Short mmCIF file of C-alpha atoms in Angstrom, two decimals:
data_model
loop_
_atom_site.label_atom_id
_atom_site.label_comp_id
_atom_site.label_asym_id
_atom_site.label_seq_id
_atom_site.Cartn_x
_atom_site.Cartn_y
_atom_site.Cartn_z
CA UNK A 1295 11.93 -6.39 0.10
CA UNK A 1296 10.91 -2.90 1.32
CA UNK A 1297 10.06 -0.65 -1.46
CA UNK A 1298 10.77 3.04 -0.46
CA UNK A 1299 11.95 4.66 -3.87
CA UNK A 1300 11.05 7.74 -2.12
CA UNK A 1301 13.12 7.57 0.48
CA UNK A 1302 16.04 5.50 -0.95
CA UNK A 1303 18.20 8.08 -2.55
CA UNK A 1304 21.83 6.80 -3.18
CA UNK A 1305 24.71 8.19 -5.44
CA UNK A 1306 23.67 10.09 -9.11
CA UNK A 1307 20.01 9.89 -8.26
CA UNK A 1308 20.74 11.92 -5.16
CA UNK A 1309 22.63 14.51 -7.58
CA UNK A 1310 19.69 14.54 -10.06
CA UNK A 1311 17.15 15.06 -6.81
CA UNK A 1312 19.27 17.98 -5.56
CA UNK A 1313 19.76 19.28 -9.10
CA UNK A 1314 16.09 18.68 -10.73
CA UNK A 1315 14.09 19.29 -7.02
CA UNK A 1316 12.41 16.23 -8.80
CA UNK A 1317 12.88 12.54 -7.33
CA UNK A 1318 13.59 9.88 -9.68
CA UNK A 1319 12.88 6.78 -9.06
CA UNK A 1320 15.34 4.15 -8.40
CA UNK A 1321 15.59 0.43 -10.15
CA UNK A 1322 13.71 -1.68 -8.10
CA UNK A 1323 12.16 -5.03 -8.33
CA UNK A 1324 8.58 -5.53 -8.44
CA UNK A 1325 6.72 -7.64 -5.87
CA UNK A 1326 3.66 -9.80 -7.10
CA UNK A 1327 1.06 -9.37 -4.13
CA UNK A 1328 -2.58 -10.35 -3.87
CA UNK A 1329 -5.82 -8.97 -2.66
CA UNK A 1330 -7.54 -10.98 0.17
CA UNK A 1331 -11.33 -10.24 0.76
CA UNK A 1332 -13.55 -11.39 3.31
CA UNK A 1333 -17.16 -10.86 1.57
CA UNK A 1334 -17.68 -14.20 1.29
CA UNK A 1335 -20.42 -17.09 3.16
CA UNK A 1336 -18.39 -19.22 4.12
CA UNK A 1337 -14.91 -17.86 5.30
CA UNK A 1338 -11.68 -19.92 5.58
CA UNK A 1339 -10.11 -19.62 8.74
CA UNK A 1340 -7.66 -16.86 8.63
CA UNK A 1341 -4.61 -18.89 9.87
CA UNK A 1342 -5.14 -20.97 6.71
CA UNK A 1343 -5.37 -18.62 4.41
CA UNK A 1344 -2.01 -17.14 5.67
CA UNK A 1345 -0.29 -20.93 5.32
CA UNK A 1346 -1.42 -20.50 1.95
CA UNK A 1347 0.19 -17.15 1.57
CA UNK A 1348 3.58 -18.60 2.77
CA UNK A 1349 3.30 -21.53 0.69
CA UNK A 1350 2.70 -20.12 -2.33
CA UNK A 1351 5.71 -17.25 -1.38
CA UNK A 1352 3.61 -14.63 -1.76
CA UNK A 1353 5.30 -11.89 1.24
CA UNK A 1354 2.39 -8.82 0.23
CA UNK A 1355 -0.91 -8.67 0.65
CA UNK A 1356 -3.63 -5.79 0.63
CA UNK A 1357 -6.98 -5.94 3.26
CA UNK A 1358 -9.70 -3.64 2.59
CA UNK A 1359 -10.21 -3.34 6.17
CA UNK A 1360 -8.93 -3.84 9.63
CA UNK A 1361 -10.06 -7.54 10.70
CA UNK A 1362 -8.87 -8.09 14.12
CA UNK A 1363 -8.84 -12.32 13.41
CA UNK A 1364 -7.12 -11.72 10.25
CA UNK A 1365 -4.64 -8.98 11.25
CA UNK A 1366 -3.76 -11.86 14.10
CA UNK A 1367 -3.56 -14.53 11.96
CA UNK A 1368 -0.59 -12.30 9.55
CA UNK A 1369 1.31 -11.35 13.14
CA UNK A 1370 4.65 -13.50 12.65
CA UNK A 1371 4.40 -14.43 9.39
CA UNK A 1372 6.49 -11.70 7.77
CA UNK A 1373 4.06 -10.92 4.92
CA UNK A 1374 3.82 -7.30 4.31
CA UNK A 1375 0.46 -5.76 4.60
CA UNK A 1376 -1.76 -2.86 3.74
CA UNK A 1377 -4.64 -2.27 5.85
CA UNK A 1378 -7.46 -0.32 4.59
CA UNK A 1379 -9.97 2.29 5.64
CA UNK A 1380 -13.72 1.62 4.20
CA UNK A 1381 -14.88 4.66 2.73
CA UNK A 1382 -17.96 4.70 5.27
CA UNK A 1383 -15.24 5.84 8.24
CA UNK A 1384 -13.83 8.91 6.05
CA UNK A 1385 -16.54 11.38 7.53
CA UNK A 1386 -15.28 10.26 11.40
CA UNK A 1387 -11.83 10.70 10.41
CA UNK A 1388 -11.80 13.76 8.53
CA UNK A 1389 -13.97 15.32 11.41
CA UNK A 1390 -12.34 14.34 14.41
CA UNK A 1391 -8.68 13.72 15.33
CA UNK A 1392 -9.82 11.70 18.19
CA UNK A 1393 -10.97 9.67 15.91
CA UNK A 1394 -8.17 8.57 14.02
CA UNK A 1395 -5.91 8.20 17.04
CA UNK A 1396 -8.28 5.94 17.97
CA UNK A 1397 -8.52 3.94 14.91
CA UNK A 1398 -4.61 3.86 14.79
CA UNK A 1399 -4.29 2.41 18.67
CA UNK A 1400 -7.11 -0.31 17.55
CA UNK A 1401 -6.14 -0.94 14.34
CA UNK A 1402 -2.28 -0.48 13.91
CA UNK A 1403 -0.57 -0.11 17.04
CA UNK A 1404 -2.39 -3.05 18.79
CA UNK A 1405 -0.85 -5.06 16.11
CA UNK A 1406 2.55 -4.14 15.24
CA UNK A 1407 5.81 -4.46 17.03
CA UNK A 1408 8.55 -7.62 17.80
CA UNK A 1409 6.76 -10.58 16.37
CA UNK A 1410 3.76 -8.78 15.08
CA UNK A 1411 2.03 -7.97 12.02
CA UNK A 1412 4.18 -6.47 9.45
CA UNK A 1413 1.92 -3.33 8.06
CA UNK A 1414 3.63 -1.32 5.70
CA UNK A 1415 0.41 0.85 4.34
CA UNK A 1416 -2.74 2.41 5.52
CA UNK A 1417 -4.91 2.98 2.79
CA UNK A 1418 -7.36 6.12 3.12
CA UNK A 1419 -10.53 4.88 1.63
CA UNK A 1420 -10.95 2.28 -1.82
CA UNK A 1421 -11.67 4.16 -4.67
CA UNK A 1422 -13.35 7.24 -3.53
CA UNK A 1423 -13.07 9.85 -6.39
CA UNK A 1424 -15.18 7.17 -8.68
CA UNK A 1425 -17.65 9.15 -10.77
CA UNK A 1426 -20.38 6.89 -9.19
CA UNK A 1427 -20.26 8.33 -5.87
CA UNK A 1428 -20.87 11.81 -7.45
CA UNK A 1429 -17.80 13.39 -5.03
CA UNK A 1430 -19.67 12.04 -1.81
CA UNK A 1431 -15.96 11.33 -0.93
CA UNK A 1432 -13.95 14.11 -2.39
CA UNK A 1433 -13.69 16.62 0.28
CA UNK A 1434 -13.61 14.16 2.98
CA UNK A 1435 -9.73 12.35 1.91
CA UNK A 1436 -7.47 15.08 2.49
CA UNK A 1437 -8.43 15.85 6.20
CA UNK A 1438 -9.05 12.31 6.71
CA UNK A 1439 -5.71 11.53 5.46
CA UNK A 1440 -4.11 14.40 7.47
CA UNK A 1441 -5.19 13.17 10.98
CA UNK A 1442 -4.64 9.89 9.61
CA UNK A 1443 -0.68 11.23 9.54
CA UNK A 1444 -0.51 13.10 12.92
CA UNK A 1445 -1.70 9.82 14.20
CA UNK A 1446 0.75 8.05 12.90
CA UNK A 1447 3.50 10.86 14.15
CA UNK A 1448 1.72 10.43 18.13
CA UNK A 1449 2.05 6.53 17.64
CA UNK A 1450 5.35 6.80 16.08
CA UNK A 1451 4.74 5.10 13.40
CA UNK A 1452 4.79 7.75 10.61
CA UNK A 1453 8.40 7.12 9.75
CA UNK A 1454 7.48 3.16 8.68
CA UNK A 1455 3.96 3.46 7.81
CA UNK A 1456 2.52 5.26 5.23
CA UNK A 1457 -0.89 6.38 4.08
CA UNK A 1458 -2.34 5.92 0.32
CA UNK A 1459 -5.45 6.21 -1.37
CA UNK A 1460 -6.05 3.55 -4.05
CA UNK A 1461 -7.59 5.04 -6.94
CA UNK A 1462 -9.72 3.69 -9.87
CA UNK A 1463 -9.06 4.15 -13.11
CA UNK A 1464 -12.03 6.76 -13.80
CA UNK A 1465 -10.05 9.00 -11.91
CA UNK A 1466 -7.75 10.38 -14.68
CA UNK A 1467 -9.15 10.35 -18.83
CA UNK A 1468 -7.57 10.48 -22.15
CA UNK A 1469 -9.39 11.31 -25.56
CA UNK A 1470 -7.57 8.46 -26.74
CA UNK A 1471 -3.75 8.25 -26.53
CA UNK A 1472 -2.35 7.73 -23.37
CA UNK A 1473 -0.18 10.98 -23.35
CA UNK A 1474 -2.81 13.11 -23.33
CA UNK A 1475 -3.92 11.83 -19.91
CA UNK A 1476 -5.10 13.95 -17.14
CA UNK A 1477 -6.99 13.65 -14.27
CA UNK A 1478 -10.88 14.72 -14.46
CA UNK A 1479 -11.07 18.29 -14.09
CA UNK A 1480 -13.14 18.27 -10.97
CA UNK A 1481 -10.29 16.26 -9.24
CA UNK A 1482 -7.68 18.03 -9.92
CA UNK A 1483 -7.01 20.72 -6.68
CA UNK A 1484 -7.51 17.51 -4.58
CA UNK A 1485 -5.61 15.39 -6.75
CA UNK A 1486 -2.94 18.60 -6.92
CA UNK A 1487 -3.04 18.25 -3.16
CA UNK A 1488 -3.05 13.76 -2.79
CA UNK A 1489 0.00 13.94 -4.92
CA UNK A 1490 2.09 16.46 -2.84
CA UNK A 1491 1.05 14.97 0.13
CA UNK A 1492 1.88 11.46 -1.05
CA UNK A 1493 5.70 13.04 -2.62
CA UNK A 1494 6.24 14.95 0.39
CA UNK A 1495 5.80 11.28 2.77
CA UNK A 1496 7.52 9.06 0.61
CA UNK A 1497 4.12 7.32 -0.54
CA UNK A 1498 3.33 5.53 -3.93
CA UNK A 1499 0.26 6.64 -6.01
CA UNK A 1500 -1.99 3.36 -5.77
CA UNK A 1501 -4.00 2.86 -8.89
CA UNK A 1502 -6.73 0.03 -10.07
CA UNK A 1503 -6.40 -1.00 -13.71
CA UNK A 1504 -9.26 -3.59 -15.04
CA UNK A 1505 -8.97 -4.08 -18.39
CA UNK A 1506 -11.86 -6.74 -18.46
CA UNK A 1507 -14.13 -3.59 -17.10
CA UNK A 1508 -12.95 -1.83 -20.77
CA UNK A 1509 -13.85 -5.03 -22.37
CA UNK A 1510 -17.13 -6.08 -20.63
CA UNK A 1511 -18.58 -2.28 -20.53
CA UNK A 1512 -17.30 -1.34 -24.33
CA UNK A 1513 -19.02 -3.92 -26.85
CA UNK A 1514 -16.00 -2.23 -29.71
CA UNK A 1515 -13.47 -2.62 -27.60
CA UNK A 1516 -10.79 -5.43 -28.90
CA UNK A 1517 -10.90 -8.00 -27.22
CA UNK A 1518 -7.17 -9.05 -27.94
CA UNK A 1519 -6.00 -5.49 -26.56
CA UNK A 1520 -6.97 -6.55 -22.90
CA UNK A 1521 -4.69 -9.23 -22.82
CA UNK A 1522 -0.66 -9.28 -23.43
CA UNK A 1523 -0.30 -10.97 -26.25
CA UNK A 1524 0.15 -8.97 -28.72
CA UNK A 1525 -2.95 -6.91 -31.14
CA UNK A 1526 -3.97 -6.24 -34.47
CA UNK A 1527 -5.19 -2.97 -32.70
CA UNK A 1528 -2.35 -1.00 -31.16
CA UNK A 1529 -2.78 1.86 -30.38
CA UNK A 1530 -0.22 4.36 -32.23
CA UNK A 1531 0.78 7.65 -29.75
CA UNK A 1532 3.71 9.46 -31.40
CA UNK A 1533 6.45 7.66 -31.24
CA UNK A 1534 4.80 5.68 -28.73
CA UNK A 1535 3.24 2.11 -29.90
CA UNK A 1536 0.66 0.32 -26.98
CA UNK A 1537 -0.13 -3.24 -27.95
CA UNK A 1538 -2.22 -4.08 -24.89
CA UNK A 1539 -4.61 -2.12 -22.26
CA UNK A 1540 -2.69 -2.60 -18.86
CA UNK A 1541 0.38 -0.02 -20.62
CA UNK A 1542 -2.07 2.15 -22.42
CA UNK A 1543 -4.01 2.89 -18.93
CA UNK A 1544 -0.53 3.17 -17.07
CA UNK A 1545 0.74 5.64 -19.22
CA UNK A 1546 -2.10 7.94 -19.33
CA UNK A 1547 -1.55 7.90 -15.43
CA UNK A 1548 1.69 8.95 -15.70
CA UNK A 1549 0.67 11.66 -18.49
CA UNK A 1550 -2.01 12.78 -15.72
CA UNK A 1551 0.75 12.86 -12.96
CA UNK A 1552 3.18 14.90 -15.50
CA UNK A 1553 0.96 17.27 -15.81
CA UNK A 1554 0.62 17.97 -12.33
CA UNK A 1555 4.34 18.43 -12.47
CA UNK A 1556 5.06 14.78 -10.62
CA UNK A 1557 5.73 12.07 -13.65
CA UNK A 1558 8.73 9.99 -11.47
CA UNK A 1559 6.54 9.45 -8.96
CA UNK A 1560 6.37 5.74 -7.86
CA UNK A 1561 3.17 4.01 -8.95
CA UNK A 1562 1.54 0.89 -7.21
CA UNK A 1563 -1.41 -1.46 -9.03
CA UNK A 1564 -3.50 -1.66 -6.32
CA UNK A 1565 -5.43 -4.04 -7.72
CA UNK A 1566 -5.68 -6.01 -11.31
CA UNK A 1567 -6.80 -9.11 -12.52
CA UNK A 1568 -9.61 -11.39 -14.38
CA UNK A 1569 -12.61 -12.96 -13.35
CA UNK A 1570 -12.75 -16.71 -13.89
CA UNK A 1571 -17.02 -17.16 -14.46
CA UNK A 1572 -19.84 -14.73 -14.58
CA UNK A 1573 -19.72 -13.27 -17.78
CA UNK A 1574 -19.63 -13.84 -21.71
CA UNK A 1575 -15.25 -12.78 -21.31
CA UNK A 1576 -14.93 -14.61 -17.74
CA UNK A 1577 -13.97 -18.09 -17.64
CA UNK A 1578 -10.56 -20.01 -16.39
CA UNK A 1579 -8.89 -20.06 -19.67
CA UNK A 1580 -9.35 -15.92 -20.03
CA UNK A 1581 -8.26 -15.86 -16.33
CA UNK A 1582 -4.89 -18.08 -16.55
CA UNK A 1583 -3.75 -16.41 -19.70
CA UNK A 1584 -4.56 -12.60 -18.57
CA UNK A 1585 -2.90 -13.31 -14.90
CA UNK A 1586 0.30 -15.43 -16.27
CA UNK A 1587 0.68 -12.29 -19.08
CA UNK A 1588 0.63 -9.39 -16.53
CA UNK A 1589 2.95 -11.83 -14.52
CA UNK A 1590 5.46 -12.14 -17.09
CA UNK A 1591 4.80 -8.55 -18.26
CA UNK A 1592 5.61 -7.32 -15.23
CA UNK A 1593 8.52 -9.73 -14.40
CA UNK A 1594 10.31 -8.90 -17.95
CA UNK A 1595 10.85 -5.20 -16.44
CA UNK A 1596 10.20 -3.19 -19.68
CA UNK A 1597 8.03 -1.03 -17.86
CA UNK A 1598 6.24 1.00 -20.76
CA UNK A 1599 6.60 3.70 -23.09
CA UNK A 1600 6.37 6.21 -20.59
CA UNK A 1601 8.38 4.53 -18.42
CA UNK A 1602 10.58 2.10 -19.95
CA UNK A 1603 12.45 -0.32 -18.03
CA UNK A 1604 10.63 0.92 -14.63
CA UNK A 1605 7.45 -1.25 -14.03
CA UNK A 1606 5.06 -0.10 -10.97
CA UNK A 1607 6.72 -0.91 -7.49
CA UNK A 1608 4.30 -3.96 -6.30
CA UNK A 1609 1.00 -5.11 -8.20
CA UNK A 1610 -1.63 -6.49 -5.85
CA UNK A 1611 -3.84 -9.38 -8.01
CA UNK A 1612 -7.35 -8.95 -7.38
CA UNK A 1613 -7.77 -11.44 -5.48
CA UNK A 1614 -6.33 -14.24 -3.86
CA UNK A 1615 -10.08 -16.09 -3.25
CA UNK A 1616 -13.56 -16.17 -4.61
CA UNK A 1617 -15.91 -14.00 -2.70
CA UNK A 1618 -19.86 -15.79 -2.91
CA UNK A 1619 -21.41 -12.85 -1.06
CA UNK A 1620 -20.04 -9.86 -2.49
CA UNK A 1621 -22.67 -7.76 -4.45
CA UNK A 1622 -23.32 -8.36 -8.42
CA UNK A 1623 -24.56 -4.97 -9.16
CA UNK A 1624 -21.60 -4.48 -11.37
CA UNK A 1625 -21.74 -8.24 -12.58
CA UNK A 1626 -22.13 -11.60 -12.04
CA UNK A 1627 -18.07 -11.65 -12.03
CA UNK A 1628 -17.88 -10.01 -9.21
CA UNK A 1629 -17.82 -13.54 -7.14
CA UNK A 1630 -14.99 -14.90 -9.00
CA UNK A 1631 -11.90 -13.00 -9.31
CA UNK A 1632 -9.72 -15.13 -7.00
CA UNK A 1633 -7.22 -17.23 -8.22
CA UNK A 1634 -8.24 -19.83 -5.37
CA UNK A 1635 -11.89 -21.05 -5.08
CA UNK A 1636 -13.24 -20.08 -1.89
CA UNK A 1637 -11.91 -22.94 0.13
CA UNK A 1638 -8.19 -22.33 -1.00
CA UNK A 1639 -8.15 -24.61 -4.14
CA UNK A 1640 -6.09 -23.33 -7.56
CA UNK A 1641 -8.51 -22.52 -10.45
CA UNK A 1642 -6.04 -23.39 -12.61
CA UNK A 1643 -2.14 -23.82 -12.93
CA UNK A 1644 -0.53 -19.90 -12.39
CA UNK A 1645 3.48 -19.20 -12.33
CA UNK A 1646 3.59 -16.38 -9.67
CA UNK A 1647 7.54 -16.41 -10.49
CA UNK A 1648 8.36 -16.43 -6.70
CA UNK A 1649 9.38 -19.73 -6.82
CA UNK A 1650 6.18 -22.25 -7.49
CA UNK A 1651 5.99 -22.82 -10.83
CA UNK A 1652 2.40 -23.71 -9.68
CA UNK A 1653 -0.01 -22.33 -6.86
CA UNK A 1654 -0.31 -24.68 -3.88
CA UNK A 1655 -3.46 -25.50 -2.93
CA UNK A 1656 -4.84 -24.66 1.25
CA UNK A 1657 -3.84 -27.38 3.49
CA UNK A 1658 -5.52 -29.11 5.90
CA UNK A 1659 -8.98 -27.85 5.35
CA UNK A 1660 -12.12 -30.08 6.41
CA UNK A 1661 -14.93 -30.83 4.21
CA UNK A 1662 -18.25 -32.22 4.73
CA UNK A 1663 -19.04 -35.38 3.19
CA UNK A 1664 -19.51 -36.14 -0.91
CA UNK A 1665 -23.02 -35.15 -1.37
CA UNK A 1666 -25.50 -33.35 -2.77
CA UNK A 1667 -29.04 -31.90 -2.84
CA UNK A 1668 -30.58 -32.45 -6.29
CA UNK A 1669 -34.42 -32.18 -8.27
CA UNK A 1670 -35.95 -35.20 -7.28
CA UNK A 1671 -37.40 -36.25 -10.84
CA UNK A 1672 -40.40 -37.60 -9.49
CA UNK A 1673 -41.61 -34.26 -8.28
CA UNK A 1674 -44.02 -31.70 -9.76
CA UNK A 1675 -41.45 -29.30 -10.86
CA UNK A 1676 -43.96 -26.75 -11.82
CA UNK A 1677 -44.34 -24.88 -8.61
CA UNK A 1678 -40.38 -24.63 -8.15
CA UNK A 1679 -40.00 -20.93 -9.25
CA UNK A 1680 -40.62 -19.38 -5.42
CA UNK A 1681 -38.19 -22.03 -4.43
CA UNK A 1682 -35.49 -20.96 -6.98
CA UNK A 1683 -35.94 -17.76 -5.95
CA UNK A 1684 -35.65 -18.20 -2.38
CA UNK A 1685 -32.72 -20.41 -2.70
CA UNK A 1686 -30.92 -18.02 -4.91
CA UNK A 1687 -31.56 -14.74 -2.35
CA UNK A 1688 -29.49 -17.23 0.02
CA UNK A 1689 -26.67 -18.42 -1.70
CA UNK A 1690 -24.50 -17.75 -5.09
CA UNK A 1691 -26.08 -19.04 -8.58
CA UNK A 1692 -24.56 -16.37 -10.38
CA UNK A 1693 -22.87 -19.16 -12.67
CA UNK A 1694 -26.32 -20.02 -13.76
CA UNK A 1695 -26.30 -16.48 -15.65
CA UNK A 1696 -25.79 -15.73 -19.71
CA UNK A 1697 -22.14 -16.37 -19.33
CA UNK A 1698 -21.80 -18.62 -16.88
CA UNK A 1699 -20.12 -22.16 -16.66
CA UNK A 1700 -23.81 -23.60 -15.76
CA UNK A 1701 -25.48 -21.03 -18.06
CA UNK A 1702 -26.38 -24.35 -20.85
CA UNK A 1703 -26.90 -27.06 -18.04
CA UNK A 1704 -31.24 -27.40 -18.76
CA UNK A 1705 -33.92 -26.65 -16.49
CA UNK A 1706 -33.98 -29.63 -14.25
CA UNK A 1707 -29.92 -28.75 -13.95
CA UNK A 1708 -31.02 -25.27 -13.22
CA UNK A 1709 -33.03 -26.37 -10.51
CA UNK A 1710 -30.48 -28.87 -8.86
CA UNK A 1711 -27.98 -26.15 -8.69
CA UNK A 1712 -29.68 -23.69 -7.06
CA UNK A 1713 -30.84 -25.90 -4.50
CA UNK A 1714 -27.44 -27.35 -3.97
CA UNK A 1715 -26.17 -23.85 -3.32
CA UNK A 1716 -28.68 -23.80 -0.82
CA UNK A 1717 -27.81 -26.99 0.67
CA UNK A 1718 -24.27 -26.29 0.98
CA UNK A 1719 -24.68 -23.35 2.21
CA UNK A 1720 -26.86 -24.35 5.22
CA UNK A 1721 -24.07 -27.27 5.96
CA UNK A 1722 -25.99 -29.91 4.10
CA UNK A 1723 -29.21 -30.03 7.29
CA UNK A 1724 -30.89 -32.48 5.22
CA UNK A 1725 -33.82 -30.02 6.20
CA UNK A 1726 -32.32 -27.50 3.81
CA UNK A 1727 -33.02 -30.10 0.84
CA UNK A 1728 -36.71 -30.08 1.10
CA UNK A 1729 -38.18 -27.60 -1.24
CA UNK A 1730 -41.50 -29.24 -0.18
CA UNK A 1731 -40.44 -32.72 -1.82
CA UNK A 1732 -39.03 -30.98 -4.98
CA UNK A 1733 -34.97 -32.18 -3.95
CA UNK A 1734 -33.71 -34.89 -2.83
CA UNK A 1735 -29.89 -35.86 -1.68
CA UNK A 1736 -27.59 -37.67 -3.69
CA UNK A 1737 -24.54 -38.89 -3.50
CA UNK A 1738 -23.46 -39.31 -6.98
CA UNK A 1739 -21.91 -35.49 -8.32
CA UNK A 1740 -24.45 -33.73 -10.51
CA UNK A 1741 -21.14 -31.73 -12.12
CA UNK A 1742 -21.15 -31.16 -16.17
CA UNK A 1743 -18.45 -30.71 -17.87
CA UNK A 1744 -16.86 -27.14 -16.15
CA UNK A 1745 -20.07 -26.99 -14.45
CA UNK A 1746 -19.14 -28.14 -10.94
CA UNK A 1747 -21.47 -28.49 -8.24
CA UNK A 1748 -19.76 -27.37 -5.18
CA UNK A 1749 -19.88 -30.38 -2.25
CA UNK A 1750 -17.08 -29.62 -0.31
CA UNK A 1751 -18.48 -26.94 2.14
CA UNK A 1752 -15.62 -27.19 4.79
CA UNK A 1753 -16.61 -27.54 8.56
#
């Protein structure tokens, strides 16, 4: 389904638009989408991972940038997409509407049409008020985003497509209760300007909610409150009661967006979900129960105080695979937040509600054969630090971390799962076991318990 509560106005809702000057949105029914990375060592081919899409009925998906094989791969297959904009091209674009045509002919126009690739959104950037970048970005969206749109207009494309900017959290703040959100005073002329641009093009405001980033960066933070369950720690707001995190942080959007005079205006999660390993709070069962809760949540259409009975338009999970070679520097979670492993398997058993009552796995993938590179226990394992270390630059042992599901495996298991990583990695070249005669192949699995040596590098 399209959503286009902007520009779907029919019977009393037109009345109340001509009469308030203030659209409000109409019932729709929320799409579950997913997030698909490419950050990762050893990619699937893109033409599986969109069988895996269609198998698993999943028609929306979100890029964080314009991959030519992948944007191929989705032409034909009727799943709606939103292409994004790394942050690093926002100085081009803003500067030079040569540019953005450009990027449009390469990026868009080369790709849509009869039989093509159905792209829905252009996203301006990921995330580029966060605090972090210390408004590196903040001056740069809105004339980005504008030649973005008279791009679109030249290509024709402006009446179909439109432009967001996903936004994290940090971008609006409450002392505490969700109604006294507003965005963070140094955002708000360009966040004055986003929204009016966004209203005035029929556009959704895109946000990303974490609620394991409240839990993993606050020690006092309860941990019952991230998930949807119910809490011994709601949160009371007037009238208003929260019982989990996901409607608290929602709401204090929609405060922020009140107060810039725009509270109907359709929201979109750009991006939610839970890590599966890397961290004290990150492990399947945490995963399964936090994704099947927002699921339902969303599915039960209560929306939330602020907005009852009107959930957000489409949530986009975060993300449909595991991505080894993404950066830790905010965690060791930050290479597990798919709901697939990285070759297309399902962690664990998830209702989507579109029609699986489990996730398919990928089809026809090819592995490499059952084996793997181990400690050889008849070496001098005294001089295997340098090795670690080396093996570790190369290829993912964040599991091995305080909070990992190999974090309690012993030394020697320490050892043979770092150079395992290794091994895989380098397509099991028996050379790639050496370590100077400290590992040795095996073909029995080293795996413990939900510590599972990965073997099944595909070719």
């Amino acid at each position: 389904m399209q959503h286009k509560t902007n520009l779907i106005i029919r019977g009393g809702v037109l009345l109340l638009w001509l009469l308030c000057g203030t659209l409000v949105p109409t019932m729709v029914e929320s799409a579950i989408g997913v997030n698909w990375g490419t950050i990762s060592s050893h990619r699937l081919k893109p033409t599986t991972v969109v069988d895996l899409l269609r198998q698993n009925k999943i028609s929306k998906v979100k890029l964080f940038e314009a991959d030519s094989d992948v944007l191929r791969a989705l032409m034909g297959s009727g799943i709606q997409v939103m292409v994004g904009i790394p942050n690093e091209m926002l100085p081009f674009l803003s500067s030079s509407p040569a540019a953005s045509d450009l990027w449009v002919r390469q990026n868009v126009s080369a790709y849509v049409g009869r039989g093509g690739a159905d792209i829905r959104y252009v996203a301006v950037g990921n995330e580029p008020f966060l605090s972090s970048y210390n408004g590196q970005y903040q001056n740069l969206i809105m004339p980005a985003i504008l030649n973005m749109q008279q791009s679109l207009v030249k290509a024709n494309l402006a009446g179909y497509i439109k432009l967001v900017v996903p936004c994290n959290a940090d971008a609006y703040q409450s002392s505490a209760l969700p109604s006294q959100g507003a965005f963070r005073p140094e955002l708000t002329q360009i966040m004055n300007q986003l929204v009016q641009f966004l209203n005035s093009n029929g556009s959704p405001f895109v946000v990303n909610i974490y609620p394991f980033l409240s839990l993993y960066n606050n020690g006092d933070f309860p941990q019952e409150y991230a998930f949807f369950e119910g809490t011994t720690h709601a949160v009371q707001d007037g009238s208003n009661v929260y019982t989990n995190a996901f409607d608290g942080n929602y709401d204090t959007l929609v405060a922020a967006l009140t107060k810039l005079g725009y509270g109907q205006m359709p929201i979109v999660i750009g991006e939610i979900g839970w890590p599966s390993d890397g961290a004290i709070d990150a492990n399947i069962t945490a995963a399964k129960v936090f994704n099947q809760g927002l699921i339902n949540h969303i599915a039960s259409n209560k929306g939330t105080p602020l907005r009852p009975n009107a959930p957000p338009m489409d949530v986009y999970l975060f993300s449909l695979l595991d991505e080894g070679a993404k950066s830790t520097l905010p965690g060791n979670f930050e290479r597990h937040w798919g709901i697939f492993s990285f070759d297309g398997q399902a962690k664990y058993p998830l209702n989507l509600l579109l029609g699986n009552k489990e996730l398919k796995n990928a089809r026809n993938v090819e592995y490499l054969p059952s084996r793997w590179c181990v400690a050889n226990p008849s070496g001098d394992l005294n001089n295997v630090v340098n090795h670690m270390r080396l093996a570790c630059s190369v290829a993912d042992c964040t599991t091995l971390n305080y909070g990992g599901s190999c974090n309690e495996i012993g030394e020697k298991g320490n050892i043979s799962y770092a150079f395992n990583s290794y091994y895989q990695l380098q397509m099991q070249d028996s050379r790639s076991c050496n370590f100077d005669g400290l590992g040795m192949v095996t073909f029995l699995d080293p795996s413990v318990g939900d510590c599972q040596f990965s073997c099944r590098r595909y070719r």
